[in-house]
mmCIF file of C-alpha atoms in Angstrom:
data_model
loop_
_atom_site.group_PDB
_atom_site.id
_atom_site.type_symbol
_atom_site.label_atom_id
_atom_site.label_comp_id
_atom_site.label_asym_id
_atom_site.label_seq_id
_atom_site.Cartn_x
_atom_site.Cartn_y
_atom_site.Cartn_z
ATOM 1 C CA UNK A 10 0.000 0.000 0.000
ATOM 2 C CA UNK A 11 1.394 3.363 -0.994
ATOM 3 C CA UNK A 12 1.584 6.332 1.377
ATOM 4 C CA UNK A 13 -1.152 8.233 -0.495
ATOM 5 C CA UNK A 14 -3.473 5.220 -0.249
ATOM 6 C CA UNK A 15 -2.721 4.884 3.452
ATOM 7 C CA UNK A 16 -3.496 8.563 4.081
ATOM 8 C CA UNK A 17 -6.782 8.264 2.183
ATOM 9 C CA UNK A 18 -7.651 5.091 4.108
ATOM 10 C CA UNK A 19 -6.911 6.672 7.523
ATOM 11 C CA UNK A 20 -8.838 9.834 6.622
ATOM 12 C CA UNK A 21 -11.817 7.804 5.434
ATOM 13 C CA UNK A 22 -11.695 5.653 8.562
ATOM 14 C CA UNK A 23 -11.760 8.800 10.763
ATOM 15 C CA UNK A 24 -14.716 10.212 8.820
ATOM 16 C CA UNK A 25 -16.659 6.958 9.155
ATOM 17 C CA UNK A 26 -15.900 6.904 12.879
ATOM 18 C CA UNK A 27 -17.253 10.468 13.269
ATOM 19 C CA UNK A 28 -20.335 9.666 11.192
ATOM 20 C CA UNK A 29 -21.050 6.649 13.391
ATOM 21 C CA UNK A 30 -20.304 8.645 16.541
ATOM 22 C CA UNK A 31 -23.024 11.178 15.728
ATOM 23 C CA UNK A 32 -25.648 8.539 14.976
ATOM 24 C CA UNK A 33 -28.396 8.627 17.616
ATOM 25 C CA UNK A 34 -29.687 5.426 19.198
ATOM 26 C CA UNK A 35 -33.288 6.290 18.334
ATOM 27 C CA UNK A 36 -34.855 8.004 15.307
ATOM 28 C CA UNK A 37 -38.359 9.233 16.166
ATOM 29 C CA UNK A 38 -41.066 11.183 14.410
ATOM 30 C CA UNK A 39 -42.005 13.129 17.529
ATOM 31 C CA UNK A 40 -41.615 13.220 21.296
ATOM 32 C CA UNK A 41 -45.026 11.537 21.417
ATOM 33 C CA UNK A 42 -43.353 8.327 20.159
ATOM 34 C CA UNK A 43 -41.748 8.019 23.593
ATOM 35 C CA UNK A 44 -44.369 6.091 25.515
ATOM 36 C CA UNK A 45 -44.420 3.990 28.671
ATOM 37 C CA UNK A 46 -43.376 0.826 26.805
ATOM 38 C CA UNK A 47 -40.388 2.577 25.202
ATOM 39 C CA UNK A 48 -39.270 4.041 28.552
ATOM 40 C CA UNK A 49 -39.585 0.760 30.450
ATOM 41 C CA UNK A 50 -37.738 -1.232 27.773
ATOM 42 C CA UNK A 51 -34.844 1.240 27.909
ATOM 43 C CA UNK A 52 -35.065 1.726 31.729
ATOM 44 C CA UNK A 53 -35.316 5.505 31.292
ATOM 45 C CA UNK A 54 -36.046 7.558 34.428
ATOM 46 C CA UNK A 55 -35.122 11.017 33.127
ATOM 47 C CA UNK A 56 -35.526 12.744 29.784
ATOM 48 C CA UNK A 57 -33.240 15.688 29.136
ATOM 49 C CA UNK A 58 -34.932 17.485 26.292
ATOM 50 C CA UNK A 59 -34.266 20.336 23.977
ATOM 51 C CA UNK A 60 -37.175 22.752 23.749
ATOM 52 C CA UNK A 61 -37.575 24.605 20.458
ATOM 53 C CA UNK A 62 -38.122 22.320 17.488
ATOM 54 C CA UNK A 63 -38.343 19.291 19.787
ATOM 55 C CA UNK A 64 -41.243 19.867 22.203
ATOM 56 C CA UNK A 65 -42.692 23.064 20.754
ATOM 57 C CA UNK A 66 -42.256 25.354 17.780
ATOM 58 C CA UNK A 67 -39.661 28.101 18.196
ATOM 59 C CA UNK A 68 -40.712 30.458 21.031
ATOM 60 C CA UNK A 69 -44.149 28.808 21.388
ATOM 61 C CA UNK A 70 -45.711 26.954 24.295
ATOM 62 C CA UNK A 71 -46.488 23.251 24.150
ATOM 63 C CA UNK A 72 -49.658 22.085 22.450
ATOM 64 C CA UNK A 73 -52.333 19.692 23.751
ATOM 65 C CA UNK A 74 -50.256 16.715 22.610
ATOM 66 C CA UNK A 75 -47.305 17.938 24.669
ATOM 67 C CA UNK A 76 -49.481 18.424 27.744
ATOM 68 C CA UNK A 77 -50.908 14.907 27.358
ATOM 69 C CA UNK A 78 -47.402 13.464 26.978
ATOM 70 C CA UNK A 79 -46.079 15.372 30.010
ATOM 71 C CA UNK A 80 -48.956 14.063 32.112
ATOM 72 C CA UNK A 81 -48.207 10.495 30.967
ATOM 73 C CA UNK A 82 -44.552 10.932 32.021
ATOM 74 C CA UNK A 83 -45.620 12.166 35.441
ATOM 75 C CA UNK A 84 -47.953 9.189 35.926
ATOM 76 C CA UNK A 85 -45.108 6.711 35.408
ATOM 77 C CA UNK A 86 -42.534 8.710 37.384
ATOM 78 C CA UNK A 87 -40.289 9.822 34.524
ATOM 79 C CA UNK A 88 -38.803 13.296 34.975
ATOM 80 C CA UNK A 89 -38.569 15.752 32.098
ATOM 81 C CA UNK A 90 -35.830 18.384 32.282
ATOM 82 C CA UNK A 91 -35.515 21.096 29.639
ATOM 83 C CA UNK A 92 -31.995 21.745 28.343
ATOM 84 C CA UNK A 93 -32.061 24.559 25.816
ATOM 85 C CA UNK A 94 -29.591 26.873 24.145
ATOM 86 C CA UNK A 95 -32.340 29.483 23.913
ATOM 87 C CA UNK A 96 -32.338 32.365 26.397
ATOM 88 C CA UNK A 97 -33.253 32.038 30.059
ATOM 89 C CA UNK A 98 -36.501 34.034 29.671
ATOM 90 C CA UNK A 99 -37.803 31.705 26.959
ATOM 91 C CA UNK A 100 -37.000 28.615 29.007
ATOM 92 C CA UNK A 101 -38.340 30.111 32.251
ATOM 93 C CA UNK A 102 -41.711 30.955 30.690
ATOM 94 C CA UNK A 103 -42.013 27.379 29.393
ATOM 95 C CA UNK A 104 -40.894 25.550 32.535
ATOM 96 C CA UNK A 105 -42.971 27.783 34.813
ATOM 97 C CA UNK A 106 -46.110 27.084 32.807
ATOM 98 C CA UNK A 107 -45.639 23.306 33.030
ATOM 99 C CA UNK A 108 -43.967 23.031 36.428
ATOM 100 C CA UNK A 109 -40.827 21.306 35.177
ATOM 101 C CA UNK A 110 -37.131 22.046 35.743
ATOM 102 C CA UNK A 111 -34.836 23.345 33.048
ATOM 103 C CA UNK A 112 -32.006 25.598 31.989
ATOM 104 C CA UNK A 113 -31.491 28.051 29.175
ATOM 105 C CA UNK A 114 -28.199 28.992 27.543
ATOM 106 C CA UNK A 115 -27.024 25.477 28.300
ATOM 107 C CA UNK A 116 -24.085 25.673 25.909
ATOM 108 C CA UNK A 117 -24.842 22.419 24.054
ATOM 109 C CA UNK A 118 -22.922 20.472 22.865
ATOM 110 C CA UNK A 119 -20.864 21.357 25.951
ATOM 111 C CA UNK A 120 -21.882 19.198 28.894
ATOM 112 C CA UNK A 121 -20.688 20.992 32.038
ATOM 113 C CA UNK A 122 -23.980 22.654 33.043
ATOM 114 C CA UNK A 123 -26.019 19.609 32.053
ATOM 115 C CA UNK A 124 -23.816 17.206 34.024
ATOM 116 C CA UNK A 125 -24.330 19.413 37.076
ATOM 117 C CA UNK A 126 -28.072 18.790 36.801
ATOM 118 C CA UNK A 127 -27.514 15.027 36.595
ATOM 119 C CA UNK A 128 -25.229 15.115 39.647
ATOM 120 C CA UNK A 129 -27.682 17.203 41.694
ATOM 121 C CA UNK A 130 -30.543 14.859 40.814
ATOM 122 C CA UNK A 131 -28.355 11.785 41.522
ATOM 123 C CA UNK A 132 -29.222 10.233 38.163
ATOM 124 C CA UNK A 133 -27.442 7.232 36.665
ATOM 125 C CA UNK A 134 -26.294 8.055 33.128
ATOM 126 C CA UNK A 135 -27.715 4.801 31.711
ATOM 127 C CA UNK A 136 -31.187 5.930 32.845
ATOM 128 C CA UNK A 137 -31.090 9.208 30.915
ATOM 129 C CA UNK A 138 -32.472 9.804 27.444
ATOM 130 C CA UNK A 139 -31.406 12.981 25.653
ATOM 131 C CA UNK A 140 -34.121 14.141 23.269
ATOM 132 C CA UNK A 141 -33.578 16.723 20.563
ATOM 133 C CA UNK A 142 -34.024 17.760 16.961
ATOM 134 C CA UNK A 143 -30.417 18.619 16.059
ATOM 135 C CA UNK A 144 -27.397 16.377 15.576
ATOM 136 C CA UNK A 145 -24.709 18.977 16.190
ATOM 137 C CA UNK A 146 -26.090 20.208 19.506
ATOM 138 C CA UNK A 147 -28.473 17.686 21.076
ATOM 139 C CA UNK A 148 -27.133 14.341 19.851
ATOM 140 C CA UNK A 149 -23.504 15.422 20.104
ATOM 141 C CA UNK A 150 -24.129 16.576 23.685
ATOM 142 C CA UNK A 151 -25.752 13.225 24.529
ATOM 143 C CA UNK A 152 -22.802 11.349 23.060
ATOM 144 C CA UNK A 153 -20.339 13.463 25.026
ATOM 145 C CA UNK A 154 -22.296 12.753 28.225
ATOM 146 C CA UNK A 155 -22.496 9.031 27.532
ATOM 147 C CA UNK A 156 -26.307 8.856 27.501
ATOM 148 C CA UNK A 157 -28.808 7.505 24.977
ATOM 149 C CA UNK A 158 -29.737 9.960 22.244
ATOM 150 C CA UNK A 159 -33.061 10.224 20.441
ATOM 151 C CA UNK A 160 -33.664 12.587 17.560
ATOM 152 C CA UNK A 161 -37.080 13.760 16.426
ATOM 153 C CA UNK A 162 -38.262 15.341 13.219
ATOM 154 C CA UNK A 163 -38.171 19.100 13.920
ATOM 155 C CA UNK A 164 -41.507 20.724 14.697
ATOM 156 C CA UNK A 165 -42.230 23.111 11.818
ATOM 157 C CA UNK A 166 -41.787 26.786 12.522
ATOM 158 C CA UNK A 167 -39.340 29.614 12.400
ATOM 159 C CA UNK A 168 -35.726 28.579 12.988
ATOM 160 C CA UNK A 169 -32.709 30.690 13.821
ATOM 161 C CA UNK A 170 -30.012 31.113 11.182
ATOM 162 C CA UNK A 171 -27.668 29.033 13.362
ATOM 163 C CA UNK A 172 -30.077 26.111 13.159
ATOM 164 C CA UNK A 173 -30.775 26.539 9.442
ATOM 165 C CA UNK A 174 -27.110 26.245 8.455
ATOM 166 C CA UNK A 175 -26.833 22.886 10.250
ATOM 167 C CA UNK A 176 -29.815 21.296 8.514
ATOM 168 C CA UNK A 177 -28.072 20.407 5.208
ATOM 169 C CA UNK A 178 -25.203 18.478 6.846
ATOM 170 C CA UNK A 179 -27.825 16.740 9.015
ATOM 171 C CA UNK A 180 -29.810 15.732 5.911
ATOM 172 C CA UNK A 181 -26.636 14.310 4.369
ATOM 173 C CA UNK A 182 -25.937 12.204 7.479
ATOM 174 C CA UNK A 183 -29.545 10.986 7.675
ATOM 175 C CA UNK A 184 -29.283 9.857 4.048
ATOM 176 C CA UNK A 185 -26.073 7.934 4.797
ATOM 177 C CA UNK A 186 -27.593 6.251 7.844
ATOM 178 C CA UNK A 187 -30.744 5.353 5.937
ATOM 179 C CA UNK A 188 -28.651 3.676 3.217
ATOM 180 C CA UNK A 189 -26.646 1.749 5.840
ATOM 181 C CA UNK A 190 -29.747 0.417 7.664
#
């Protein structure tokens, strides 16, 4: 094998490793796909969830479906914690309305602030599901924390420019993963 071939091989191997690294454990249509059966099979006790695009449209409150889902989580003792990169005021208005904990400006995919929540709540990492609509913030954060990642189809609505520029690389990765499955 020539040096050029070796370099190409190593580069390709690194790219494949990164592509596989970003692949979430679960591909879902919506948060509503996470039901009691799903949670019990995976032994999930806590859901760390993104807010905008995942549980509600950008800067909107949850709909009736969200409220029904939240009530079902409460009935089975699963905690929902909002972890958003949106501002504190946006997150506070949402969590106050539904009586759930959460943080804004979380810094995803960084994990420091999110790990602090897990430590305070004394949660085992294998009992956490990280739910989101973006690979390069939500899923990457989950992978860095060592927890299960689930990605949902984004809820339609206005998106920030930062989110929009990440959608094309995400589509490319979804296409690759679909072809592999």
